[in-house]
mmCIF file of C-alpha atoms in Angstrom:
data_model
loop_
_atom_site.group_PDB
_atom_site.id
_atom_site.type_symbol
_atom_site.label_atom_id
_atom_site.label_comp_id
_atom_site.label_asym_id
_atom_site.label_seq_id
_atom_site.Cartn_x
_atom_site.Cartn_y
_atom_site.Cartn_z
ATOM 1 C CA UNK A 1 75.268 89.695 42.876
ATOM 2 C CA UNK A 2 76.251 91.933 39.979
ATOM 3 C CA UNK A 3 79.637 92.373 41.679
ATOM 4 C CA UNK A 4 80.124 88.671 41.320
ATOM 5 C CA UNK A 5 79.340 88.744 37.580
ATOM 6 C CA UNK A 6 81.686 91.681 37.130
ATOM 7 C CA UNK A 7 84.361 89.855 39.048
ATOM 8 C CA UNK A 8 83.992 86.724 36.913
ATOM 9 C CA UNK A 9 84.015 88.731 33.699
ATOM 10 C CA UNK A 10 87.143 90.552 34.773
ATOM 11 C CA UNK A 11 88.964 87.378 35.645
ATOM 12 C CA UNK A 12 87.972 85.571 32.470
ATOM 13 C CA UNK A 13 89.018 88.582 30.412
ATOM 14 C CA UNK A 14 92.372 88.791 32.169
ATOM 15 C CA UNK A 15 92.962 85.083 31.842
ATOM 16 C CA UNK A 16 93.776 85.005 35.546
ATOM 17 C CA UNK A 17 91.570 82.039 36.352
ATOM 18 C CA UNK A 18 93.877 79.143 35.451
ATOM 19 C CA UNK A 19 92.242 77.032 32.811
ATOM 20 C CA UNK A 20 89.579 79.658 32.155
ATOM 21 C CA UNK A 21 92.241 81.935 30.780
ATOM 22 C CA UNK A 22 92.493 79.593 27.806
ATOM 23 C CA UNK A 23 88.761 79.385 27.178
ATOM 24 C CA UNK A 24 86.517 81.784 25.350
ATOM 25 C CA UNK A 25 83.762 82.243 27.944
ATOM 26 C CA UNK A 26 80.649 84.385 27.846
ATOM 27 C CA UNK A 27 78.584 84.875 30.979
ATOM 28 C CA UNK A 28 74.916 84.779 30.036
ATOM 29 C CA UNK A 29 73.635 85.210 33.580
ATOM 30 C CA UNK A 30 74.631 84.598 37.185
ATOM 31 C CA UNK A 31 72.249 85.376 39.999
ATOM 32 C CA UNK A 32 70.249 83.852 42.844
ATOM 33 C CA UNK A 33 71.765 80.386 42.508
ATOM 34 C CA UNK A 34 71.486 80.085 38.729
ATOM 35 C CA UNK A 35 74.391 80.505 36.338
ATOM 36 C CA UNK A 36 74.593 80.202 32.569
ATOM 37 C CA UNK A 37 77.816 80.340 30.551
ATOM 38 C CA UNK A 38 78.626 79.850 26.890
ATOM 39 C CA UNK A 39 82.007 78.378 26.079
ATOM 40 C CA UNK A 40 83.923 77.814 22.895
ATOM 41 C CA UNK A 41 86.423 74.970 23.306
ATOM 42 C CA UNK A 42 89.388 74.600 20.979
ATOM 43 C CA UNK A 43 91.780 71.958 19.720
ATOM 44 C CA UNK A 44 93.757 71.775 22.976
ATOM 45 C CA UNK A 45 90.630 70.439 24.726
ATOM 46 C CA UNK A 46 90.343 67.385 22.466
ATOM 47 C CA UNK A 47 90.387 63.802 23.681
ATOM 48 C CA UNK A 48 92.210 62.616 20.538
ATOM 49 C CA UNK A 49 94.172 64.655 18.034
ATOM 50 C CA UNK A 50 92.682 62.812 15.044
ATOM 51 C CA UNK A 51 89.122 62.746 16.442
ATOM 52 C CA UNK A 52 88.649 66.134 18.112
ATOM 53 C CA UNK A 53 85.853 65.563 20.584
ATOM 54 C CA UNK A 54 85.923 67.451 23.880
ATOM 55 C CA UNK A 55 87.748 65.630 26.697
ATOM 56 C CA UNK A 56 85.469 64.670 29.588
ATOM 57 C CA UNK A 57 87.996 66.225 31.968
ATOM 58 C CA UNK A 58 87.192 69.659 30.600
ATOM 59 C CA UNK A 59 83.448 69.039 31.018
ATOM 60 C CA UNK A 60 84.018 68.021 34.643
ATOM 61 C CA UNK A 61 86.166 71.062 35.226
ATOM 62 C CA UNK A 62 83.467 73.318 33.777
ATOM 63 C CA UNK A 63 80.671 71.733 35.802
ATOM 64 C CA UNK A 64 82.689 71.768 39.031
ATOM 65 C CA UNK A 65 83.341 75.467 38.501
ATOM 66 C CA UNK A 66 79.855 76.505 37.474
ATOM 67 C CA UNK A 67 78.351 74.598 40.410
ATOM 68 C CA UNK A 68 80.597 76.670 42.668
ATOM 69 C CA UNK A 69 79.598 79.867 40.871
ATOM 70 C CA UNK A 70 75.922 78.954 41.366
ATOM 71 C CA UNK A 71 76.423 78.441 45.094
ATOM 72 C CA UNK A 72 78.301 81.728 45.476
ATOM 73 C CA UNK A 73 75.658 83.590 43.488
ATOM 74 C CA UNK A 74 73.015 82.292 45.930
ATOM 75 C CA UNK A 75 74.728 83.604 49.060
ATOM 76 C CA UNK A 76 73.496 86.746 50.707
ATOM 77 C CA UNK A 77 76.778 87.104 52.560
ATOM 78 C CA UNK A 78 80.070 86.132 50.883
ATOM 79 C CA UNK A 79 81.449 82.908 52.379
ATOM 80 C CA UNK A 80 84.103 80.388 51.473
ATOM 81 C CA UNK A 81 82.809 77.193 49.881
ATOM 82 C CA UNK A 82 84.301 73.798 49.068
ATOM 83 C CA UNK A 83 83.189 70.991 46.771
ATOM 84 C CA UNK A 84 82.424 67.810 48.702
ATOM 85 C CA UNK A 85 81.042 65.461 46.045
ATOM 86 C CA UNK A 86 80.586 65.567 42.323
ATOM 87 C CA UNK A 87 78.820 63.101 40.016
ATOM 88 C CA UNK A 88 78.937 63.547 36.255
ATOM 89 C CA UNK A 89 77.405 61.438 33.483
ATOM 90 C CA UNK A 90 78.980 61.841 30.049
ATOM 91 C CA UNK A 91 76.198 61.130 27.593
ATOM 92 C CA UNK A 92 77.795 61.673 24.194
ATOM 93 C CA UNK A 93 80.826 63.069 22.416
ATOM 94 C CA UNK A 94 80.879 66.602 21.093
ATOM 95 C CA UNK A 95 83.244 68.144 18.545
ATOM 96 C CA UNK A 96 85.577 70.852 19.877
ATOM 97 C CA UNK A 97 84.225 73.294 17.269
ATOM 98 C CA UNK A 98 80.778 73.274 18.866
ATOM 99 C CA UNK A 99 79.933 76.137 21.191
ATOM 100 C CA UNK A 100 78.743 74.784 24.536
ATOM 101 C CA UNK A 101 76.077 76.051 26.880
ATOM 102 C CA UNK A 102 76.850 75.252 30.523
ATOM 103 C CA UNK A 103 74.108 75.842 33.073
ATOM 104 C CA UNK A 104 73.785 75.139 36.780
ATOM 105 C CA UNK A 105 71.434 75.841 39.625
ATOM 106 C CA UNK A 106 71.277 75.413 43.370
ATOM 107 C CA UNK A 107 68.486 72.942 44.120
ATOM 108 C CA UNK A 108 68.638 73.143 47.901
ATOM 109 C CA UNK A 109 70.836 74.767 50.504
ATOM 110 C CA UNK A 110 70.071 73.390 53.947
ATOM 111 C CA UNK A 111 72.256 74.665 56.753
ATOM 112 C CA UNK A 112 75.919 74.481 55.765
ATOM 113 C CA UNK A 113 75.368 72.477 52.571
ATOM 114 C CA UNK A 114 74.350 73.456 49.087
ATOM 115 C CA UNK A 115 73.239 70.962 46.460
ATOM 116 C CA UNK A 116 73.546 71.811 42.798
ATOM 117 C CA UNK A 117 72.710 70.311 39.433
ATOM 118 C CA UNK A 118 73.595 71.279 35.923
ATOM 119 C CA UNK A 119 74.337 70.238 32.405
ATOM 120 C CA UNK A 120 76.406 70.888 29.300
ATOM 121 C CA UNK A 121 74.569 71.205 25.974
ATOM 122 C CA UNK A 122 75.442 72.064 22.406
ATOM 123 C CA UNK A 123 74.345 75.679 22.270
ATOM 124 C CA UNK A 124 73.068 75.521 18.694
ATOM 125 C CA UNK A 125 70.913 72.391 19.018
ATOM 126 C CA UNK A 126 70.366 71.926 22.753
ATOM 127 C CA UNK A 127 71.750 68.399 22.541
ATOM 128 C CA UNK A 128 72.634 67.152 26.028
ATOM 129 C CA UNK A 129 76.334 66.268 26.349
ATOM 130 C CA UNK A 130 76.844 65.830 30.091
ATOM 131 C CA UNK A 131 74.845 66.289 33.244
ATOM 132 C CA UNK A 132 75.755 66.187 36.876
ATOM 133 C CA UNK A 133 75.245 67.282 40.416
ATOM 134 C CA UNK A 134 77.477 68.511 43.164
ATOM 135 C CA UNK A 135 77.400 69.033 46.906
ATOM 136 C CA UNK A 136 79.193 71.901 48.565
ATOM 137 C CA UNK A 137 80.046 72.896 52.094
ATOM 138 C CA UNK A 138 79.332 76.544 52.736
ATOM 139 C CA UNK A 139 81.303 78.564 55.236
ATOM 140 C CA UNK A 140 84.511 76.575 55.203
ATOM 141 C CA UNK A 141 87.738 77.901 56.610
ATOM 142 C CA UNK A 142 89.602 80.168 54.292
ATOM 143 C CA UNK A 143 88.885 83.294 52.329
ATOM 144 C CA UNK A 144 85.590 83.897 50.597
ATOM 145 C CA UNK A 145 84.564 85.690 47.484
ATOM 146 C CA UNK A 146 83.701 89.271 48.298
ATOM 147 C CA UNK A 147 85.121 92.620 49.002
ATOM 148 C CA UNK A 148 87.783 91.382 51.406
ATOM 149 C CA UNK A 149 89.343 89.008 48.943
ATOM 150 C CA UNK A 150 87.791 88.605 45.529
ATOM 151 C CA UNK A 151 90.639 86.327 44.462
ATOM 152 C CA UNK A 152 89.171 83.529 46.570
ATOM 153 C CA UNK A 153 86.303 82.762 44.210
ATOM 154 C CA UNK A 154 86.448 79.212 42.822
ATOM 155 C CA UNK B 1 105.081 47.609 34.205
ATOM 156 C CA UNK B 2 107.068 46.908 31.063
ATOM 157 C CA UNK B 3 108.897 49.529 29.030
ATOM 158 C CA UNK B 4 106.482 48.700 26.212
ATOM 159 C CA UNK B 5 103.543 49.567 28.479
ATOM 160 C CA UNK B 6 105.130 52.879 29.403
ATOM 161 C CA UNK B 7 105.736 53.623 25.739
ATOM 162 C CA UNK B 8 102.093 52.936 24.923
ATOM 163 C CA UNK B 9 100.894 55.268 27.670
ATOM 164 C CA UNK B 10 103.264 57.997 26.484
ATOM 165 C CA UNK B 11 101.973 57.601 22.919
ATOM 166 C CA UNK B 12 98.359 57.791 24.057
ATOM 167 C CA UNK B 13 99.071 60.888 26.149
ATOM 168 C CA UNK B 14 100.854 62.578 23.233
ATOM 169 C CA UNK B 15 97.883 61.771 20.979
ATOM 170 C CA UNK B 16 95.440 63.352 23.438
ATOM 171 C CA UNK B 17 95.713 67.174 23.346
ATOM 172 C CA UNK B 18 93.857 67.719 26.629
ATOM 173 C CA UNK B 19 95.870 65.049 28.478
ATOM 174 C CA UNK B 20 99.081 66.588 27.122
ATOM 175 C CA UNK B 21 97.891 70.043 28.135
ATOM 176 C CA UNK B 22 97.167 68.740 31.629
ATOM 177 C CA UNK B 23 100.725 67.392 31.842
ATOM 178 C CA UNK B 24 99.953 63.965 33.318
ATOM 179 C CA UNK B 25 102.980 61.661 33.543
ATOM 180 C CA UNK B 26 102.617 57.919 34.088
ATOM 181 C CA UNK B 27 105.550 56.935 36.292
ATOM 182 C CA UNK B 28 104.857 53.478 37.655
ATOM 183 C CA UNK B 29 102.133 50.893 37.528
ATOM 184 C CA UNK B 30 102.768 47.683 39.435
ATOM 185 C CA UNK B 31 99.004 47.148 39.408
ATOM 186 C CA UNK B 32 96.570 49.446 37.696
ATOM 187 C CA UNK B 33 98.075 52.808 36.872
ATOM 188 C CA UNK B 34 100.063 55.353 38.851
ATOM 189 C CA UNK B 35 100.855 58.811 37.608
ATOM 190 C CA UNK B 36 101.913 62.236 38.694
ATOM 191 C CA UNK B 37 100.537 65.620 37.771
ATOM 192 C CA UNK B 38 103.448 68.016 38.245
ATOM 193 C CA UNK B 39 102.438 71.319 39.781
ATOM 194 C CA UNK B 40 101.821 74.098 37.312
ATOM 195 C CA UNK B 41 100.459 77.569 37.939
ATOM 196 C CA UNK B 42 97.569 76.973 35.566
ATOM 197 C CA UNK B 43 96.236 74.257 37.889
ATOM 198 C CA UNK B 44 95.610 76.654 40.774
ATOM 199 C CA UNK B 45 91.894 77.034 41.455
ATOM 200 C CA UNK B 46 92.048 79.406 44.394
ATOM 201 C CA UNK B 47 94.946 81.850 44.048
ATOM 202 C CA UNK B 48 94.636 83.053 47.635
ATOM 203 C CA UNK B 49 95.127 79.723 49.392
ATOM 204 C CA UNK B 50 97.031 78.265 46.400
ATOM 205 C CA UNK B 51 94.902 75.128 46.191
ATOM 206 C CA UNK B 52 94.550 73.071 43.034
ATOM 207 C CA UNK B 53 91.296 73.422 41.123
ATOM 208 C CA UNK B 54 88.981 70.528 42.037
ATOM 209 C CA UNK B 55 88.190 70.087 38.363
ATOM 210 C CA UNK B 56 91.889 69.651 37.628
ATOM 211 C CA UNK B 57 92.128 66.915 40.271
ATOM 212 C CA UNK B 58 89.099 65.210 38.737
ATOM 213 C CA UNK B 59 90.443 65.630 35.207
ATOM 214 C CA UNK B 60 93.734 63.998 36.241
ATOM 215 C CA UNK B 61 91.840 61.024 37.654
ATOM 216 C CA UNK B 62 89.738 60.806 34.490
ATOM 217 C CA UNK B 63 92.833 60.868 32.294
ATOM 218 C CA UNK B 64 94.433 58.123 34.389
ATOM 219 C CA UNK B 65 91.236 56.116 34.171
ATOM 220 C CA UNK B 66 91.037 56.638 30.414
ATOM 221 C CA UNK B 67 94.564 55.324 29.947
ATOM 222 C CA UNK B 68 93.998 52.271 32.121
ATOM 223 C CA UNK B 69 90.650 51.596 30.417
ATOM 224 C CA UNK B 70 92.327 51.590 27.016
ATOM 225 C CA UNK B 71 94.912 49.087 28.219
ATOM 226 C CA UNK B 72 92.446 46.793 29.978
ATOM 227 C CA UNK B 73 90.027 46.811 27.048
ATOM 228 C CA UNK B 74 92.806 46.237 24.536
ATOM 229 C CA UNK B 75 92.117 49.484 22.683
ATOM 230 C CA UNK B 76 94.584 51.774 20.989
ATOM 231 C CA UNK B 77 93.771 55.162 22.515
ATOM 232 C CA UNK B 78 92.726 56.896 25.714
ATOM 233 C CA UNK B 79 89.032 56.374 26.547
ATOM 234 C CA UNK B 80 86.427 58.689 28.016
ATOM 235 C CA UNK B 81 84.374 57.551 31.009
ATOM 236 C CA UNK B 82 80.612 57.119 30.909
ATOM 237 C CA UNK B 83 80.462 58.538 34.407
ATOM 238 C CA UNK B 84 82.572 59.681 37.310
ATOM 239 C CA UNK B 85 81.760 60.157 40.966
ATOM 240 C CA UNK B 86 84.349 62.002 43.019
ATOM 241 C CA UNK B 87 84.613 63.013 46.666
ATOM 242 C CA UNK B 88 87.002 65.729 47.777
ATOM 243 C CA UNK B 89 88.348 64.726 51.167
ATOM 244 C CA UNK B 90 91.013 67.306 51.921
ATOM 245 C CA UNK B 91 92.218 70.620 50.642
ATOM 246 C CA UNK B 92 95.147 70.633 48.238
ATOM 247 C CA UNK B 93 98.279 72.743 48.109
ATOM 248 C CA UNK B 94 100.426 74.081 45.275
ATOM 249 C CA UNK B 95 102.404 70.885 44.925
ATOM 250 C CA UNK B 96 102.513 67.818 42.676
ATOM 251 C CA UNK B 97 99.504 65.531 42.670
ATOM 252 C CA UNK B 98 99.893 61.759 42.695
ATOM 253 C CA UNK B 99 97.184 59.492 41.374
ATOM 254 C CA UNK B 100 96.494 55.783 41.438
ATOM 255 C CA UNK B 101 93.801 54.044 39.411
ATOM 256 C CA UNK B 102 92.807 50.422 40.022
ATOM 257 C CA UNK B 103 90.291 48.135 38.320
ATOM 258 C CA UNK B 104 87.339 46.960 40.406
ATOM 259 C CA UNK B 105 85.697 44.847 37.718
ATOM 260 C CA UNK B 106 86.757 44.320 34.135
ATOM 261 C CA UNK B 107 83.911 43.028 31.994
ATOM 262 C CA UNK B 108 83.505 42.505 28.273
ATOM 263 C CA UNK B 109 81.559 45.740 27.836
ATOM 264 C CA UNK B 110 81.873 47.526 31.162
ATOM 265 C CA UNK B 111 84.838 48.512 33.243
ATOM 266 C CA UNK B 112 84.650 49.839 36.782
ATOM 267 C CA UNK B 113 87.651 51.671 38.182
ATOM 268 C CA UNK B 114 88.493 53.230 41.520
ATOM 269 C CA UNK B 115 90.985 56.040 41.880
ATOM 270 C CA UNK B 116 92.596 58.195 44.498
ATOM 271 C CA UNK B 117 94.704 61.332 44.485
ATOM 272 C CA UNK B 118 97.133 62.463 47.146
ATOM 273 C CA UNK B 119 99.967 64.898 47.648
ATOM 274 C CA UNK B 120 102.289 64.236 50.588
ATOM 275 C CA UNK B 121 100.938 61.039 52.108
ATOM 276 C CA UNK B 122 99.127 58.297 50.209
ATOM 277 C CA UNK B 123 97.273 57.417 53.425
ATOM 278 C CA UNK B 124 95.713 60.879 53.320
ATOM 279 C CA UNK B 125 94.046 61.117 49.918
ATOM 280 C CA UNK B 126 92.744 64.489 48.814
ATOM 281 C CA UNK B 127 90.151 62.880 46.549
ATOM 282 C CA UNK B 128 88.703 59.479 45.746
ATOM 283 C CA UNK B 129 86.671 58.525 42.704
ATOM 284 C CA UNK B 130 84.894 55.725 40.920
ATOM 285 C CA UNK B 131 84.595 55.688 37.152
ATOM 286 C CA UNK B 132 82.620 53.581 34.701
ATOM 287 C CA UNK B 133 83.821 52.995 31.152
ATOM 288 C CA UNK B 134 81.878 51.450 28.294
ATOM 289 C CA UNK B 135 83.939 49.581 25.767
ATOM 290 C CA UNK B 136 83.513 51.362 22.465
ATOM 291 C CA UNK B 137 82.632 48.834 19.767
ATOM 292 C CA UNK B 138 81.999 51.384 17.044
ATOM 293 C CA UNK B 139 82.608 55.051 16.433
ATOM 294 C CA UNK B 140 79.857 57.261 17.864
#
């Protein structure tokens, strides 16, 4: 799935992926249902302006996305996917200056479903910030990631 | 909801960089909290079908929950949830998103909220969620 990594890198670099355009993202790896990203938040991602910890909404957004990336990286044939359910536990606050490590993996993919799990950690210390799991439907209507329409990646 | 309540919500949103960046606007709250997330290009998750990013929908619900949690717990700023569980029921389009957040149980330390998001028809939600908030008694 090196095409997929290249595609993600291109989009992040171009800032063409909505919120990801505002984040400093490094792709550590993305293959066979496992994805690892490093992300540097900034002041705009803070929950409070006088207490700059990362807003949980950003953590959810990151986990939702990386779960989708993990599912796509596990597919032999490009297909459209859709998030069905997401459950996130926010374990502790983290300062926006901390670089974050976001990792996800596909734990099972029976039939048309794919189940994922993942977590957000402080990259420097490994401290767990949030963890979650997500369920996806694979092969939904609509365009898929791939050669026909790479813009359809989540 | 009183003008004072609206003013408080606006202050809390302005004091929360991420909530301001998201662009959430509280517009009415007869019970719980109702808000709108005006459509913006940055919220598109899939440029081909022009759907909103699922994480943006979830973040809007979390922000709404954080505002309501602050009010119900008598705190002075938006709160972060301890957990969220969200189900995506329908696809979204490149339009405004409406949200409603309601309390299920308000305890001394714990608060359970339910939330839904919809676009054209509030009987056809695009997402539903439950959130749990812990009342912060000291800085962590």
